[in-house]
Amino acid sequence: MLDLSHVSKTFNPGTVNAKTALCDLSFHANKGDFVTIIGANGAGKSTLFNAISGSFMTDSGKISLDGEDITLMPEFKRAKKIGRLFQDPMLGSAPGMSIEENLALAAGHGGWLSSISKKDREKFRERLSLLEMGLEDRMKQPVGLLSGGQRQALTLMMATFNPPKLLLLDEHTAALDPGTAEKVLNLTRQIVDENKLTCLMITHNMQSALDLGNRTVMMNNGNIVYDVSGEERKKLTVNDLLLKFKESVGKELDNDRMLLSE
């Protein structure tokens, strides 16, 4: 489903501020894989997502999605195939538009200046009820008035309304309180499973990295240093992951944002 072959990216090349963010990175994800990605700050996790999304052109290498070479494809065209959620709940939706208008845009049926059919409203209400947040009774309300958790759950629904070929989750629960984060993670698991989505999820929660999905990847200095799945992954603990990091890079994982337990 997703192939990255020898992808590299250096920012500010040839200057004292040169930073190699991706270093000859190769990665393959099968259709239906749910891969959790961990690593310290600056490991290259978000840069990897930006490369896949087309936020910038890579210096070298090739990126393919579902058999199609997207290496030089503009970001707006990739967005039709790739859904993405960010850490900030304020991103990914239009605050001045109502809930139903945002959903209409996500569904490709217009939005702010377009009429919304009764059939669409019924579909939106049905989908929103699955969130169990009462949003189905507030569809005329501007999205900007929602809480962070409500808005992130809505954005997740918008990103998957028309199931994308690939879903990228960039620490999408990091800004939420623990209870809301757990609810959004459970919703994530449900949506990914029901739609059989191929999904990559960056997380700083080491336990979530093991509990969610079928595969865990560890990054450091712009490359993948550990990739585990199957029975080996099922037996791993958070302490095992920390030990694997130390074995791979020769130092302890030192990151204030890293959550080592639930």
Short mmCIF file of C-alpha atoms in Angstrom, two decimals:
data_model
loop_
_atom_site.label_atom_id
_atom_site.label_comp_id
_atom_site.label_asym_id
_atom_site.label_seq_id
_atom_site.Cartn_x
_atom_site.Cartn_y
_atom_site.Cartn_z
CA MET A 1 0.00 0.00 0.00
CA LEU A 2 2.75 2.47 1.00
CA ASP A 3 6.38 2.33 -0.10
CA LEU A 4 9.20 4.73 0.70
CA SER A 5 12.51 3.87 -0.92
CA HIS A 6 15.76 5.58 0.16
CA VAL A 7 14.04 8.85 1.07
CA SER A 8 16.22 11.70 2.37
CA LYS A 9 15.53 15.29 3.37
CA THR A 10 17.92 17.96 4.66
CA PHE A 11 16.68 21.39 5.69
CA ASN A 12 18.92 24.46 5.18
CA PRO A 13 21.54 22.46 3.25
CA GLY A 14 24.99 24.01 2.96
CA THR A 15 24.50 26.26 5.99
CA VAL A 16 25.46 26.08 9.66
CA ASN A 17 21.78 25.32 10.32
CA ALA A 18 21.71 22.26 8.06
CA LYS A 19 19.56 19.51 9.58
CA THR A 20 19.16 16.05 8.07
CA ALA A 21 15.62 15.09 9.06
CA LEU A 22 15.27 11.90 6.98
CA CYS A 23 18.33 9.83 6.16
CA ASP A 24 18.06 7.22 3.38
CA LEU A 25 14.84 5.93 4.92
CA SER A 26 13.03 2.94 3.43
CA PHE A 27 9.67 1.74 4.70
CA HIS A 28 6.81 -0.48 3.51
CA ALA A 29 3.28 -0.79 4.89
CA ASN A 30 0.83 -3.42 3.70
CA LYS A 31 -2.82 -2.68 3.06
CA GLY A 32 -4.66 -2.69 6.40
CA ASP A 33 -1.54 -2.17 8.51
CA PHE A 34 -2.00 0.02 11.60
CA VAL A 35 1.52 1.17 12.45
CA THR A 36 2.34 3.10 15.64
CA ILE A 37 5.46 5.27 15.42
CA ILE A 38 7.56 6.33 18.42
CA GLY A 39 10.82 8.20 18.97
CA ALA A 40 12.31 11.19 20.76
CA ASN A 41 11.75 14.78 19.64
CA GLY A 42 13.64 15.42 16.41
CA ALA A 43 13.66 11.75 15.42
CA GLY A 44 11.95 12.56 12.10
CA LYS A 45 8.42 11.34 12.80
CA SER A 46 6.46 14.41 11.69
CA THR A 47 8.95 15.01 8.87
CA LEU A 48 8.13 11.51 7.63
CA PHE A 49 4.43 12.43 7.58
CA ASN A 50 5.18 15.70 5.80
CA ALA A 51 7.14 13.81 3.15
CA ILE A 52 4.28 11.36 2.61
CA SER A 53 1.70 14.18 2.54
CA GLY A 54 3.74 16.29 0.12
CA SER A 55 4.32 19.27 2.42
CA PHE A 56 7.73 19.47 0.76
CA MET A 57 9.64 17.65 -1.96
CA THR A 58 12.21 15.15 -0.71
CA ASP A 59 15.86 15.49 -1.76
CA SER A 60 16.03 11.93 -3.01
CA GLY A 61 14.15 8.65 -2.99
CA LYS A 62 10.73 7.49 -4.15
CA ILE A 63 7.29 7.42 -2.50
CA SER A 64 4.51 5.18 -3.81
CA LEU A 65 0.92 4.85 -2.60
CA ASP A 66 -1.24 1.94 -3.73
CA GLY A 67 1.11 1.30 -6.65
CA GLU A 68 1.16 4.93 -7.82
CA ASP A 69 4.34 7.03 -7.73
CA ILE A 70 3.43 10.17 -5.74
CA THR A 71 6.99 11.46 -5.22
CA LEU A 72 6.37 14.61 -7.28
CA MET A 73 2.61 14.85 -6.77
CA PRO A 74 1.44 18.20 -5.28
CA GLU A 75 0.12 18.17 -1.72
CA PHE A 76 -3.46 19.12 -2.69
CA LYS A 77 -3.69 16.09 -4.98
CA ARG A 78 -2.29 13.75 -2.33
CA ALA A 79 -4.92 15.10 0.10
CA LYS A 80 -7.58 13.32 -1.97
CA LYS A 81 -5.91 10.02 -1.13
CA ILE A 82 -4.44 10.74 2.32
CA GLY A 83 -6.33 11.76 5.47
CA ARG A 84 -4.36 13.48 8.23
CA LEU A 85 -4.99 14.62 11.79
CA PHE A 86 -2.66 16.89 13.71
CA GLN A 87 -1.91 17.38 17.41
CA ASP A 88 -3.77 20.70 17.45
CA PRO A 89 -7.57 20.08 17.54
CA MET A 90 -8.04 23.50 15.92
CA LEU A 91 -6.59 22.22 12.65
CA GLY A 92 -8.55 20.19 10.12
CA SER A 93 -11.94 21.91 10.39
CA ALA A 94 -13.42 25.34 9.64
CA PRO A 95 -14.35 27.07 12.94
CA GLY A 96 -16.79 29.56 11.43
CA MET A 97 -18.81 26.87 9.68
CA SER A 98 -21.37 24.64 11.34
CA ILE A 99 -20.83 20.97 12.12
CA GLU A 100 -23.06 19.90 9.22
CA GLU A 101 -21.31 22.30 6.81
CA ASN A 102 -17.91 20.85 7.77
CA LEU A 103 -19.25 17.34 7.25
CA ALA A 104 -20.71 18.35 3.88
CA LEU A 105 -17.29 19.58 2.79
CA ALA A 106 -15.69 16.34 3.97
CA ALA A 107 -18.31 14.33 2.09
CA GLY A 108 -17.69 16.36 -1.06
CA HIS A 109 -21.25 17.70 -1.13
CA GLY A 110 -20.53 21.41 -0.90
CA GLY A 111 -20.61 23.21 2.44
CA TRP A 112 -20.97 26.84 3.41
CA LEU A 113 -22.63 28.22 0.25
CA SER A 114 -24.31 25.01 -0.82
CA SER A 115 -27.59 23.48 0.26
CA ILE A 116 -27.47 20.34 2.38
CA SER A 117 -30.08 17.72 1.55
CA LYS A 118 -32.31 16.00 4.07
CA LYS A 119 -30.64 12.71 3.14
CA ASP A 120 -27.21 14.15 3.91
CA ARG A 121 -28.40 15.50 7.27
CA GLU A 122 -29.76 12.09 8.21
CA LYS A 123 -26.43 10.50 7.29
CA PHE A 124 -24.49 13.12 9.27
CA ARG A 125 -26.74 12.64 12.30
CA GLU A 126 -26.23 8.87 12.15
CA ARG A 127 -22.46 9.22 11.92
CA LEU A 128 -22.26 11.81 14.69
CA SER A 129 -24.31 9.66 17.07
CA LEU A 130 -21.49 7.10 16.97
CA LEU A 131 -19.25 9.62 18.73
CA GLU A 132 -21.58 9.60 21.76
CA MET A 133 -20.87 13.31 22.32
CA GLY A 134 -24.32 14.69 21.54
CA LEU A 135 -23.10 16.46 18.41
CA GLU A 136 -25.96 15.00 16.37
CA ASP A 137 -28.26 17.43 18.19
CA ARG A 138 -25.97 20.44 17.58
CA MET A 139 -25.35 20.21 13.84
CA LYS A 140 -26.12 23.92 13.27
CA GLN A 141 -23.55 24.98 15.87
CA PRO A 142 -20.24 26.52 14.67
CA VAL A 143 -17.34 24.11 15.07
CA GLY A 144 -15.33 26.86 16.79
CA LEU A 145 -17.57 26.51 19.87
CA LEU A 146 -16.75 22.83 20.40
CA SER A 147 -14.29 21.56 23.00
CA GLY A 148 -10.90 20.28 21.87
CA GLY A 149 -11.97 16.65 22.23
CA GLN A 150 -15.24 17.17 20.37
CA ARG A 151 -13.45 18.98 17.57
CA GLN A 152 -10.75 16.32 17.26
CA ALA A 153 -13.36 13.55 17.15
CA LEU A 154 -15.24 15.48 14.46
CA THR A 155 -12.04 16.01 12.49
CA LEU A 156 -11.31 12.28 12.67
CA MET A 157 -14.78 11.60 11.29
CA MET A 158 -14.24 14.19 8.54
CA ALA A 159 -10.88 12.69 7.55
CA THR A 160 -12.45 9.26 7.16
CA PHE A 161 -15.94 10.16 5.87
CA ASN A 162 -14.82 9.02 2.44
CA PRO A 163 -12.26 6.40 3.54
CA PRO A 164 -8.78 7.48 2.39
CA LYS A 165 -6.16 5.13 1.03
CA LEU A 166 -3.94 6.16 3.95
CA LEU A 167 -4.67 7.78 7.33
CA LEU A 168 -1.90 9.71 9.12
CA LEU A 169 -2.41 10.51 12.82
CA ASP A 170 0.22 12.95 14.10
CA GLU A 171 -0.10 12.78 17.91
CA HIS A 172 -3.80 13.49 17.48
CA THR A 173 -4.62 13.00 21.17
CA ALA A 174 -1.59 14.74 22.72
CA ALA A 175 -3.46 18.01 23.43
CA LEU A 176 -6.45 16.30 25.04
CA ASP A 177 -7.08 15.41 28.69
CA PRO A 178 -6.54 11.70 29.49
CA GLY A 179 -10.23 10.78 29.54
CA THR A 180 -10.99 12.49 26.23
CA ALA A 181 -7.79 11.14 24.70
CA GLU A 182 -8.86 7.59 25.58
CA LYS A 183 -12.27 8.18 24.00
CA VAL A 184 -10.73 9.51 20.78
CA LEU A 185 -8.26 6.60 20.67
CA ASN A 186 -11.10 4.09 21.04
CA LEU A 187 -12.95 5.88 18.26
CA THR A 188 -9.79 5.75 16.16
CA ARG A 189 -9.47 2.02 16.65
CA GLN A 190 -13.14 1.53 15.73
CA ILE A 191 -12.99 3.65 12.55
CA VAL A 192 -9.72 2.09 11.36
CA ASP A 193 -11.00 -1.44 11.97
CA GLU A 194 -14.44 -0.92 10.42
CA ASN A 195 -13.06 0.71 7.27
CA LYS A 196 -9.99 -1.56 7.09
CA LEU A 197 -7.83 1.54 6.74
CA THR A 198 -4.07 1.61 6.33
CA CYS A 199 -2.98 3.87 9.18
CA LEU A 200 0.24 5.35 10.60
CA MET A 201 0.01 6.92 14.08
CA ILE A 202 2.69 8.94 15.84
CA THR A 203 2.41 8.73 19.61
CA HIS A 204 4.44 9.66 22.68
CA ASN A 205 2.49 7.18 24.78
CA MET A 206 4.61 4.05 24.83
CA GLN A 207 1.76 1.88 26.11
CA SER A 208 -0.55 3.07 23.32
CA ALA A 209 2.20 2.24 20.85
CA LEU A 210 1.93 -1.39 21.94
CA ASP A 211 -1.83 -1.56 22.55
CA LEU A 212 -2.96 -0.08 19.23
CA GLY A 213 -2.43 -1.48 15.76
CA ASN A 214 -0.47 -4.48 14.57
CA ARG A 215 3.03 -3.04 14.23
CA THR A 216 5.34 -0.59 16.03
CA VAL A 217 8.19 1.37 14.46
CA MET A 218 10.87 3.28 16.39
CA MET A 219 12.67 6.22 14.77
CA ASN A 220 15.92 8.01 15.61
CA ASN A 221 17.92 10.62 13.68
CA GLY A 222 15.74 10.39 10.59
CA ASN A 223 15.67 6.64 10.21
CA ILE A 224 13.93 3.52 11.47
CA VAL A 225 15.94 1.73 14.15
CA TYR A 226 13.39 -0.89 15.22
CA ASP A 227 10.36 -2.43 13.50
CA VAL A 228 8.30 -5.06 15.31
CA SER A 229 5.04 -6.91 14.70
CA GLY A 230 3.38 -10.28 15.24
CA GLU A 231 4.06 -12.48 18.24
CA GLU A 232 7.24 -10.63 19.16
CA ARG A 233 5.30 -7.38 19.53
CA LYS A 234 2.55 -9.00 21.61
CA LYS A 235 5.11 -10.03 24.22
CA LEU A 236 6.76 -6.59 24.49
CA THR A 237 6.43 -4.30 27.49
CA VAL A 238 7.27 -0.59 27.73
CA ASN A 239 10.55 -1.51 29.45
CA ASP A 240 11.36 -3.81 26.53
CA LEU A 241 10.87 -0.88 24.13
CA LEU A 242 13.18 1.32 26.18
CA LEU A 243 15.80 -1.41 26.17
CA LYS A 244 15.45 -1.87 22.41
CA PHE A 245 16.03 1.86 21.93
CA LYS A 246 19.18 1.76 24.03
CA GLU A 247 20.45 -1.29 22.13
CA SER A 248 19.74 0.35 18.76
CA VAL A 249 21.18 3.84 19.33
CA GLY A 250 23.54 3.31 22.25
CA LYS A 251 21.82 5.69 24.69
CA GLU A 252 18.79 6.00 26.91
CA LEU A 253 15.55 7.39 25.51
CA ASP A 254 15.45 10.83 27.12
CA ASN A 255 12.31 12.79 26.34
CA ASP A 256 10.19 14.80 28.76
CA ARG A 257 7.10 14.36 26.57
CA MET A 258 7.34 10.60 26.39
CA LEU A 259 4.67 8.84 28.43
CA LEU A 260 6.08 5.58 29.66
CA SER A 261 2.79 4.15 30.88
CA GLU A 262 -0.95 4.59 30.50
#
